[in-house]
Each structure stands twice: as structure tokens, then as C-alpha cells.
Short mmCIF file of C-alpha atoms and ligand atoms in Angstrom, two decimals:
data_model
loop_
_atom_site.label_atom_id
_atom_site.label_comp_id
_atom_site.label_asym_id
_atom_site.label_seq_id
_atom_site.Cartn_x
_atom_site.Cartn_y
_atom_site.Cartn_z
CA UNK Z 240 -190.95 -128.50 -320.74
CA UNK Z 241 -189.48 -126.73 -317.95
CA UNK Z 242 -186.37 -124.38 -318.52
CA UNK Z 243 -182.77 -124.83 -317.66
CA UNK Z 244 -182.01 -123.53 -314.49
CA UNK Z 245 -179.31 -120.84 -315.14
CA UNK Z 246 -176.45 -121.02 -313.50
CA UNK Z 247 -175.99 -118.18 -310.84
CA UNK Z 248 -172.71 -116.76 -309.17
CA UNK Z 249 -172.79 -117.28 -305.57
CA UNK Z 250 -170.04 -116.10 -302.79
CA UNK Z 251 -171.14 -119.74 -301.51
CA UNK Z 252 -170.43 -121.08 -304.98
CA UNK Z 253 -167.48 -119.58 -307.33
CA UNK Z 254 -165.79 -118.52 -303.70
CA UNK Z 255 -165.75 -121.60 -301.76
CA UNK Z 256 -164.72 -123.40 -304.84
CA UNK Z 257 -162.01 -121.60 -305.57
CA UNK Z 258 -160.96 -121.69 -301.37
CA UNK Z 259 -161.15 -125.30 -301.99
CA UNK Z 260 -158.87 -125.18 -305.01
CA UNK Z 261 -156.42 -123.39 -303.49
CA UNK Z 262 -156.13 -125.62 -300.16
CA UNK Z 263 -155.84 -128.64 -302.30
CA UNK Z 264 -152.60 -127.72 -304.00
CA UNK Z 265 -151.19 -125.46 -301.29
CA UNK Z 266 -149.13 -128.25 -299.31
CA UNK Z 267 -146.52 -126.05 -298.08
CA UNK Z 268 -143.38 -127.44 -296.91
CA UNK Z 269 -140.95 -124.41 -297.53
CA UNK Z 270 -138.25 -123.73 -294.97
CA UNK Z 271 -139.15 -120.73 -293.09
CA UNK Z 272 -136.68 -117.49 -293.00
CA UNK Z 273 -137.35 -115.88 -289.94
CA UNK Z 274 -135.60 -112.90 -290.65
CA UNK Z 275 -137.67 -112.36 -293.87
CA UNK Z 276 -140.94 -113.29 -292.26
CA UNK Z 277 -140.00 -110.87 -289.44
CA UNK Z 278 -139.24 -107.90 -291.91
CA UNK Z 279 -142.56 -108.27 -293.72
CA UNK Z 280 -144.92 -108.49 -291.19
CA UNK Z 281 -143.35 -106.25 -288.95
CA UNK Z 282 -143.45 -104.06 -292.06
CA UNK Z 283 -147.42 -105.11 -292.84
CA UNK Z 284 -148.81 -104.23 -289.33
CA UNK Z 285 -146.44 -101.07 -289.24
CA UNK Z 286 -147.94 -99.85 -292.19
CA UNK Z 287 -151.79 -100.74 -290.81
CA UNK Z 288 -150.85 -99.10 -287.63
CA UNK Z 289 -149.82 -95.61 -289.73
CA UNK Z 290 -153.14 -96.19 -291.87
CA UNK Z 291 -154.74 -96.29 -288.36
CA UNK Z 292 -153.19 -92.90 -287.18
CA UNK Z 293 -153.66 -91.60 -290.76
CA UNK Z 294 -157.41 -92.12 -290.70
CA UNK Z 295 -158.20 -91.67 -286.78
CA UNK Z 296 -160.23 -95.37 -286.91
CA UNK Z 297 -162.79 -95.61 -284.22
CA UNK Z 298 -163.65 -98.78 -281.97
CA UNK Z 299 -166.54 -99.14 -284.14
CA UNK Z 300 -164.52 -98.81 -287.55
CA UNK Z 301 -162.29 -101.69 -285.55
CA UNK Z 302 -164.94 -103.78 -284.48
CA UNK Z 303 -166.11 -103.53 -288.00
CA UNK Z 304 -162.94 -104.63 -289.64
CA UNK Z 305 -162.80 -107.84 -287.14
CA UNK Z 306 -166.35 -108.88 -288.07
CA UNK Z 307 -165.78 -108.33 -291.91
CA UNK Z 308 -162.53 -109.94 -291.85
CA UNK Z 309 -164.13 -113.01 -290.23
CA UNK Z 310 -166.34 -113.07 -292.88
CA UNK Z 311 -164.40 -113.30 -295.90
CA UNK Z 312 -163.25 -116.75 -293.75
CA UNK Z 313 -166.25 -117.84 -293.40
CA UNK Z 314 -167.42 -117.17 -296.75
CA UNK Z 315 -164.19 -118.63 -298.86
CA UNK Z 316 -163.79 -115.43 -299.93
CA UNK Z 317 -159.68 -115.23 -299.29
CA UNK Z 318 -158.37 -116.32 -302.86
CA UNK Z 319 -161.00 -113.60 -304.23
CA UNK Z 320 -160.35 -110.72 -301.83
CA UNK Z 321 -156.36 -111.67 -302.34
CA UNK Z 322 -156.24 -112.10 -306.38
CA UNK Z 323 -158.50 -108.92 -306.50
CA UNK Z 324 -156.71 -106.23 -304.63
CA UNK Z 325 -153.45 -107.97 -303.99
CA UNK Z 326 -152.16 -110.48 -306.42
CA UNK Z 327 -151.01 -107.17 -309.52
CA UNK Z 328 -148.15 -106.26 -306.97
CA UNK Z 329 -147.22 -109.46 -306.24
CA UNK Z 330 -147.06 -110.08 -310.07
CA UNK Z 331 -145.52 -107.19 -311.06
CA UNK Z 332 -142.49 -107.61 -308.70
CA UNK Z 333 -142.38 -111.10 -309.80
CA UNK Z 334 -141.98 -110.28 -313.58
CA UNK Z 335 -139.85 -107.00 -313.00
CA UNK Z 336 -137.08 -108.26 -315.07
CA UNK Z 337 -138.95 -110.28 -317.98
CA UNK Z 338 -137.76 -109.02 -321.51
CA UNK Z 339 -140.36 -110.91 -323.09
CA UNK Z 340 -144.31 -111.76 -323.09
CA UNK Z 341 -145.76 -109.49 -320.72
CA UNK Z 342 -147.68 -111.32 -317.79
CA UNK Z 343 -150.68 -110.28 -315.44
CA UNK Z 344 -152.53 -111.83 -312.50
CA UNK Z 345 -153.09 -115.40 -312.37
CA UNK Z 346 -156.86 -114.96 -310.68
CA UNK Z 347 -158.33 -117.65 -309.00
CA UNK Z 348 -160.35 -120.02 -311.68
CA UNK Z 349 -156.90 -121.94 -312.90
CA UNK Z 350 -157.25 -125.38 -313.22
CA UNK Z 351 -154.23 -127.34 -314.74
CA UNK Z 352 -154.73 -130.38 -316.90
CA UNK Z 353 -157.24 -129.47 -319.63
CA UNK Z 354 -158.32 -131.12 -322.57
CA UNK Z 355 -154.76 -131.54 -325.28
CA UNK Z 356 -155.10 -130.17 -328.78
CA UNK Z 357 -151.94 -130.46 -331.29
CA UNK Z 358 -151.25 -127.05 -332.81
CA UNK Z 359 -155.20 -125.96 -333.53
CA UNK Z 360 -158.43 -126.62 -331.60
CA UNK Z 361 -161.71 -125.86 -330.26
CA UNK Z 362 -162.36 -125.08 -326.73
CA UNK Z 363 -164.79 -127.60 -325.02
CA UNK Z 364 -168.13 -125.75 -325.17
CA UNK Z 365 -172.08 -126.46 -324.87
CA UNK Z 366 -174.15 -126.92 -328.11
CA UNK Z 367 -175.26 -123.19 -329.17
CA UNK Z 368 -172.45 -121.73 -326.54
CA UNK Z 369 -173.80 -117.86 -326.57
CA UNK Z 370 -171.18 -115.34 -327.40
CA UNK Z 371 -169.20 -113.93 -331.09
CA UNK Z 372 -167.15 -116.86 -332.34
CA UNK Z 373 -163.76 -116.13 -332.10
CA UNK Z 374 -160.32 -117.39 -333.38
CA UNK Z 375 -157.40 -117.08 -331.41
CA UNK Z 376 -153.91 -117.32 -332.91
CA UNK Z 377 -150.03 -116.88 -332.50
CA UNK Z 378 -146.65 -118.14 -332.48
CA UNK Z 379 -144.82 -119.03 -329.27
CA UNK Z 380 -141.02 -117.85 -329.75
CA UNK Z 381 -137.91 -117.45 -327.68
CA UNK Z 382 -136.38 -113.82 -327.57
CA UNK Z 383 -135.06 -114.46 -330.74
CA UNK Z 384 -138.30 -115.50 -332.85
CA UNK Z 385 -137.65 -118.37 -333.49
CA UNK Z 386 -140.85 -120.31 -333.07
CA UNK Z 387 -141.03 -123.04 -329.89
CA UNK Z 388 -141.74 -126.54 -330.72
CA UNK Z 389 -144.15 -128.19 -327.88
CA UNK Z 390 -144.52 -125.20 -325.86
CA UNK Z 391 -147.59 -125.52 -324.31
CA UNK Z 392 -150.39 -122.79 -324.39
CA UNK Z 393 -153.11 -123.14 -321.97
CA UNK Z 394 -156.08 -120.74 -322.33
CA UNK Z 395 -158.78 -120.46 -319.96
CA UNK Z 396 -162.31 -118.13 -320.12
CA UNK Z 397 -165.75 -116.93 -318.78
CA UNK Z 398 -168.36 -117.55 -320.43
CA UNK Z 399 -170.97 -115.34 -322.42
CA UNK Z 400 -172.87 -115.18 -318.63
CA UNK Z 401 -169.40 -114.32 -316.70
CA UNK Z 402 -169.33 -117.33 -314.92
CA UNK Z 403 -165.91 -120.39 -315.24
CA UNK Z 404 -166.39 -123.80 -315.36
CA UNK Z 405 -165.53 -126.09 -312.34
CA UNK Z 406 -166.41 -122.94 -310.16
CA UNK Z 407 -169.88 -121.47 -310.85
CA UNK Z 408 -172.61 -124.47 -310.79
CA UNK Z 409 -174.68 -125.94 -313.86
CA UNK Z 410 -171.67 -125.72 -316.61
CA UNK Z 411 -169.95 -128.93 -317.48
CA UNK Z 412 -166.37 -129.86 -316.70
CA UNK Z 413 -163.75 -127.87 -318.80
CA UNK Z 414 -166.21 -126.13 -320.78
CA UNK Z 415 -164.14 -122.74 -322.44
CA UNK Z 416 -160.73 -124.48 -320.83
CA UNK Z 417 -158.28 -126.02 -323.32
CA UNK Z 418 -154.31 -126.46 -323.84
CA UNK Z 419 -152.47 -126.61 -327.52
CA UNK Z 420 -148.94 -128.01 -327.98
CA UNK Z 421 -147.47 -126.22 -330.69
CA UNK Z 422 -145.23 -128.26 -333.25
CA UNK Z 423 -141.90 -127.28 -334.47
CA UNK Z 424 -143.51 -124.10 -336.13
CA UNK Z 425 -144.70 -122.78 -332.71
CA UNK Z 426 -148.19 -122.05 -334.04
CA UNK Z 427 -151.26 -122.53 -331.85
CA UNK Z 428 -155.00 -121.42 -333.16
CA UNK Z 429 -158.11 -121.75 -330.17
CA UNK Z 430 -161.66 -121.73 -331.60
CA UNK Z 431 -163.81 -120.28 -328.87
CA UNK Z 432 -166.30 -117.64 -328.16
CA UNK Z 433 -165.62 -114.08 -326.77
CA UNK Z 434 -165.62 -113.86 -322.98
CA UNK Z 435 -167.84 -111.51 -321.39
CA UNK Z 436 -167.29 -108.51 -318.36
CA UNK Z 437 -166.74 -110.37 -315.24
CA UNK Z 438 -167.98 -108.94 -312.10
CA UNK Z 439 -167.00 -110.91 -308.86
CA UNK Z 440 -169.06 -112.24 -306.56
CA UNK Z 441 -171.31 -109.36 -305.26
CA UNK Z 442 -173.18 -111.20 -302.39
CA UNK Z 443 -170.38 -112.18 -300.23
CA UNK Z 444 -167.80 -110.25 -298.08
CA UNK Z 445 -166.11 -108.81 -300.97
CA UNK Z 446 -169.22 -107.47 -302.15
CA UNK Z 447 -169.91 -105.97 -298.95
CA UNK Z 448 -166.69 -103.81 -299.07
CA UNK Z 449 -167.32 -102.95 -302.65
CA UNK Z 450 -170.98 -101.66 -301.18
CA UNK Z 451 -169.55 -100.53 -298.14
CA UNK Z 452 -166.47 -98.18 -300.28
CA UNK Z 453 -169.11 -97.46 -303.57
CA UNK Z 454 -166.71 -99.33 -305.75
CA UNK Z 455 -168.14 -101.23 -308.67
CA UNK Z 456 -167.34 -104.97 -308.97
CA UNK Z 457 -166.26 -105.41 -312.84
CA UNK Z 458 -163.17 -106.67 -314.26
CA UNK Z 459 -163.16 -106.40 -317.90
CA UNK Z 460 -163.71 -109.38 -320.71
CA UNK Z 461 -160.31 -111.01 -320.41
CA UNK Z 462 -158.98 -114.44 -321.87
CA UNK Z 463 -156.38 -116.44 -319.04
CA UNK Z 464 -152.87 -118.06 -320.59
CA UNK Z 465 -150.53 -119.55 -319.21
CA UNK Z 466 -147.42 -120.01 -321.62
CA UNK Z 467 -144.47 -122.61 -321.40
CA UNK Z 468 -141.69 -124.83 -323.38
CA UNK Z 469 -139.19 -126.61 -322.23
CA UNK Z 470 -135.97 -124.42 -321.06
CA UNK Z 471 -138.31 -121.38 -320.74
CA UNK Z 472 -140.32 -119.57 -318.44
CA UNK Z 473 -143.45 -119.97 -318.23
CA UNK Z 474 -145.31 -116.72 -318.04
CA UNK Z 475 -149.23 -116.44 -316.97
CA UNK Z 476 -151.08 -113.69 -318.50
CA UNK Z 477 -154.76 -112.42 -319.71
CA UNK Z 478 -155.49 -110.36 -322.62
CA UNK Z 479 -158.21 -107.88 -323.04
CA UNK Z 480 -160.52 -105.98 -325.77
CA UNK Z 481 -159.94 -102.68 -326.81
CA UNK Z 482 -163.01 -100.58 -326.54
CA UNK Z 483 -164.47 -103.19 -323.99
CA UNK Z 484 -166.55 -102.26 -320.71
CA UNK Z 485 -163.70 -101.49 -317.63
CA UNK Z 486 -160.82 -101.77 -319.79
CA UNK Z 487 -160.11 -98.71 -318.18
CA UNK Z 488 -161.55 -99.45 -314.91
CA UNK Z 489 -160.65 -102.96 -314.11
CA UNK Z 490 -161.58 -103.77 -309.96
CA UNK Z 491 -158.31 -106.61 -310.48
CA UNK Z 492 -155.78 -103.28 -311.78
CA UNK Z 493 -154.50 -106.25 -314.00
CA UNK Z 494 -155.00 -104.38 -317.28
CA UNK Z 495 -151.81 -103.46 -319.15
CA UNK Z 496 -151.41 -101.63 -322.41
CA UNK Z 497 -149.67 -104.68 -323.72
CA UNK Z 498 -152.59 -106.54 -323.37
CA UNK Z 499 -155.22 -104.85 -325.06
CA UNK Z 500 -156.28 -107.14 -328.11
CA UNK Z 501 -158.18 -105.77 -331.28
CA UNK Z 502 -159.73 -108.38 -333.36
CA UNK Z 503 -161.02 -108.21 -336.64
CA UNK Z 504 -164.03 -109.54 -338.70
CA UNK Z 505 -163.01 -113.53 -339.21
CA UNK Z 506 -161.58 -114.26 -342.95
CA UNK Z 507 -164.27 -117.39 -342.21
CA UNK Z 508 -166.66 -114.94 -342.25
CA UNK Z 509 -168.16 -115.21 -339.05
CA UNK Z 510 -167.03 -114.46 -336.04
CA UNK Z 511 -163.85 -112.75 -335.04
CA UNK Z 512 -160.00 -113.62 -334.97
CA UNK Z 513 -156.83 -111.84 -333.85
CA UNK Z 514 -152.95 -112.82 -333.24
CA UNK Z 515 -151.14 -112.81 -330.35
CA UNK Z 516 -147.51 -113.80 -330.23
CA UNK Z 517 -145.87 -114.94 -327.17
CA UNK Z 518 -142.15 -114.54 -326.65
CA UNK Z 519 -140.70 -116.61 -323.81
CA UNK Z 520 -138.03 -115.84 -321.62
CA UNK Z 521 -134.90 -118.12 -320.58
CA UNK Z 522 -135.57 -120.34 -317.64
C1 DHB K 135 -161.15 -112.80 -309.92
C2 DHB K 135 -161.77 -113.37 -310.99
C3 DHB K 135 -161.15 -113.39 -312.20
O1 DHB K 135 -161.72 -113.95 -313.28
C4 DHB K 135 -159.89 -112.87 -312.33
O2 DHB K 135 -159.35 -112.93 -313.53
C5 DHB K 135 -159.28 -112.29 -311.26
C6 DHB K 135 -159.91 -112.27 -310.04
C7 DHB K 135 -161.84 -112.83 -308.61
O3 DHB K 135 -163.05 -113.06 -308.57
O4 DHB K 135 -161.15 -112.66 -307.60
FE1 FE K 136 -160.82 -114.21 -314.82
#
């Protein structure tokens, strides 16, 4: 009998995908503002240009840049480089005035249209899926509390090796992906397993700069949501584990106190469970 081939995470592989992704459901069509296009990029190369003074960059340090930024091109490595060191800001200026659920980066591994559960289910997975068992609970509310019927609660996760379904090869479709529509009480319960650390692709161009700088290349265990009803807004978010590896430390800066989970031995008996309420804000 020969053994599975395990699944390994490739710049070529989880990268490209995601590049791939992206393109597909980036048709732009938005009027441009010239005036606001003009501010920020004037503003961008300004502030590369001070950088430049800042650090005295040499033509090699220049030539260096060119080549690496080529790179990340050629190696699909945009949505990565972008949803690492970018996306928090974007995020947090986006959700500035939320009174509600507190969001985070979105990350690149979202697909929409998972498998539908009614109130409770169990996230695709493989027979034996490795990791703790793990129940994951709540109430989607308004600001009120009062509990949301058919908001929708999409939850998306690593698996025990790191690695995503529909990105990283040799895991079938929507494994650890699923949605719940809550009923009028507003409850949803997911039956999964614990995500692991995540550490982005190392052998691409991102991984070169994390070499290059003597970074490391972890983001912490985190679960994806994405959290809607009708009339709300919908909020995207990941949650975390107390007392987990780069908690503290995450490459993504996407951690907030807010979303620091601590589960507790399962009433089942095995495995673990915690709750997590969602409040929604108006739309
Ligand atoms: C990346 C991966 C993630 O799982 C995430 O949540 C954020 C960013 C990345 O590889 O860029
Ligand atoms: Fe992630």
C-alpha cells in the first residue's frame, strides 16, 4: 500500500490560487475620482520617496526592490503580500465606527457559497480529520439582543496541517468550510476541529522578504466568519485561542483582544466548545 501523498503548501499552489480567486470576482467597473486617486498616490510615492531619504537606499537596494517586486507577480503572491501587511489598516478604517461585533482581516482563502446547515451543523471534513473536536456556538443579535432570524454565519478554517481547502492541493472541496442560517432564535452551533498555526507560504516572494528582514512567517490558529442578516451589516472577522502560538505575534497584526476565544472541556465529553455572540450593526 503506498501512502497518501500529503498535501504541501506551495507559493505556486495556495498563492496562485488565491491570485486566481481574486481576478475572478474583481470585475471592476467603478467610476474613477481623479481627485481621490490623485491624493493617494501622490500621497503613496511621497511617502516611499521620504522612506528613500530616510534610509539612504542604494542602486543596489533599488535594483533589488524592482526584481523582488516582479516576483511577487510572477509568483501570485499579490493577494498574500497585500492581506498580510496591508489589509488590518484597510480594515480598521473600514470598521472605525462599528458599535457592534468587532471585525478583522478578511485574508485571502474566502470562498462564498458553502455547504447550508439550518441552525446546527458539522463542517465538511475527511474521515479521521486530525485535530481536538470542537463545538462552536452563539447567538447572532442586533444592538439590542435580540436574536436575528436567518442571519447567515459563514465560518471558514485551516486544517490540523495549516493548509485551506480549494487552495492548498490534495484536500477535497469545502472540507472545514460551512454556512448556518440561524432561525428565529438566532442560534448557530459548528461541529469542527481546532485549526492549527498558519504560517504563509515560505518558498515564494513573501518568504523571501520574511528571510531577507528575519521575520517569522506565523499567523496564529484563527477561525474566519463572515456574519450577516437581512437589514444589517455584515461584518467579517476571525477569532483566536488564548494561550495559542503568535497570539501575540501574529505576521497578519489581525489579532484583537476582542477576539481571543477560551474554550472549555466539551459537556459531550470530548473535545472542546466555546460561545461567541455576534452583535450586528444597522445597514
Ligand atoms: C493569509 C492567510 C490567512 O489564513 C489569513 O487569515 C490571512 C492572510 C496569507 O497567507 O496572506
Ligand atoms: Fe486564515
Amino acid at each position: 500500500m503506498s501512502a497518501p501523498t500529503a498535501p504541501s503548501p506551495t507559493a505556486a499552489g495556495s498563492g496562485r490560487n488565491a491570485t486566481e480567486r481574486f481576478a475572478e470576482k474583481q470585475r471592476s467597473t467603478a467610476q474613477v475620482d481623479h481627485a481621490r486617486v490623485s491624493a493617494i498616490a501622490t500621497n503613496a510615492i511621497t511617502a516611499l520617496h521620504e522612506v528613500i531619504r530616510e534610509h539612504r537606499v542604494t542602486y543596489a537596494e533599488y535594483d533589488a526592490l524592482k526584481a523582488w517586486l516582479i516576483r511577487v507577480g510572477e509568483d501570485g503572491e499579490w493577494p498574500l503580500f497585500l492581506d498580510v501587511w496591508v489589509e488590518h489598516v484597510v480594515e480598521e478604517v473600514a470598521n472605525a465606527d462599528r458599535k457592534g461585533a468587532v471585525g478583522t482581516i478578511e485574508g485571502p482563502y474566502y470562498i462564498p457559497g458553502s455547504p447550508e446547515f439550518r441552525s446546527e451543523g458539522t463542517l465538511p471534513m475527511r474521515d479521521g480529520e486530525a485535530g481536538t473536536p470542537f463545538v462552536f456556538q452563539g447567538t447572532v443579535t442586533d444592538l439590542e439582543g435580540n436574536p436575528l432570524d436567518d442571519a447567515r454565519v459563514e465560518l471558514w478554517h485551516a486544517d490540523d496541517d495549516g493548509f485551506y481547502s480549494q487552495f492548498a492541493p490534495g484536500i477535497p472541496e469545502w472540507n472545514l468550510r460551512g454556512t448556518i442560517l440561524t432561525g428565529p432564535d438566532g442560534r448557530f452551533a459548528f461541529t469542527t476541529v481546532k485549526p492549527a498555526p498558519y504560517q504563509i507560504p515560505t518558498d515564494g516572494s513573501c518568504g523571501a522578504l520574511i528571510a531577507a528582514a528575519g521575520w517569522h512567517a506565523w499567523r496564529p490558529a484563527h477561525l474566519h466568519l463572515k456574519v450577516s442578516a437581512p437589514g444589517k451589516q455584515l461584518v467579517t472577522t476571525q477569532l483566536y485561542f488564548a494561550g495559542g502560538q503568535h497570539v501575540e505575534d501574529d505576521v497578519a497584526q489581525a489579532v484583537k483582544p476582542e477576539l481571543v476565544l477560551r474554550p472549555t472541556p466539551a459537556a459531550s465529553g470530548t473535545g472542546e466548545e466555546v460561545t461567541y455572540d455576534f452583535a450586528l450593526d444597522p445597514a
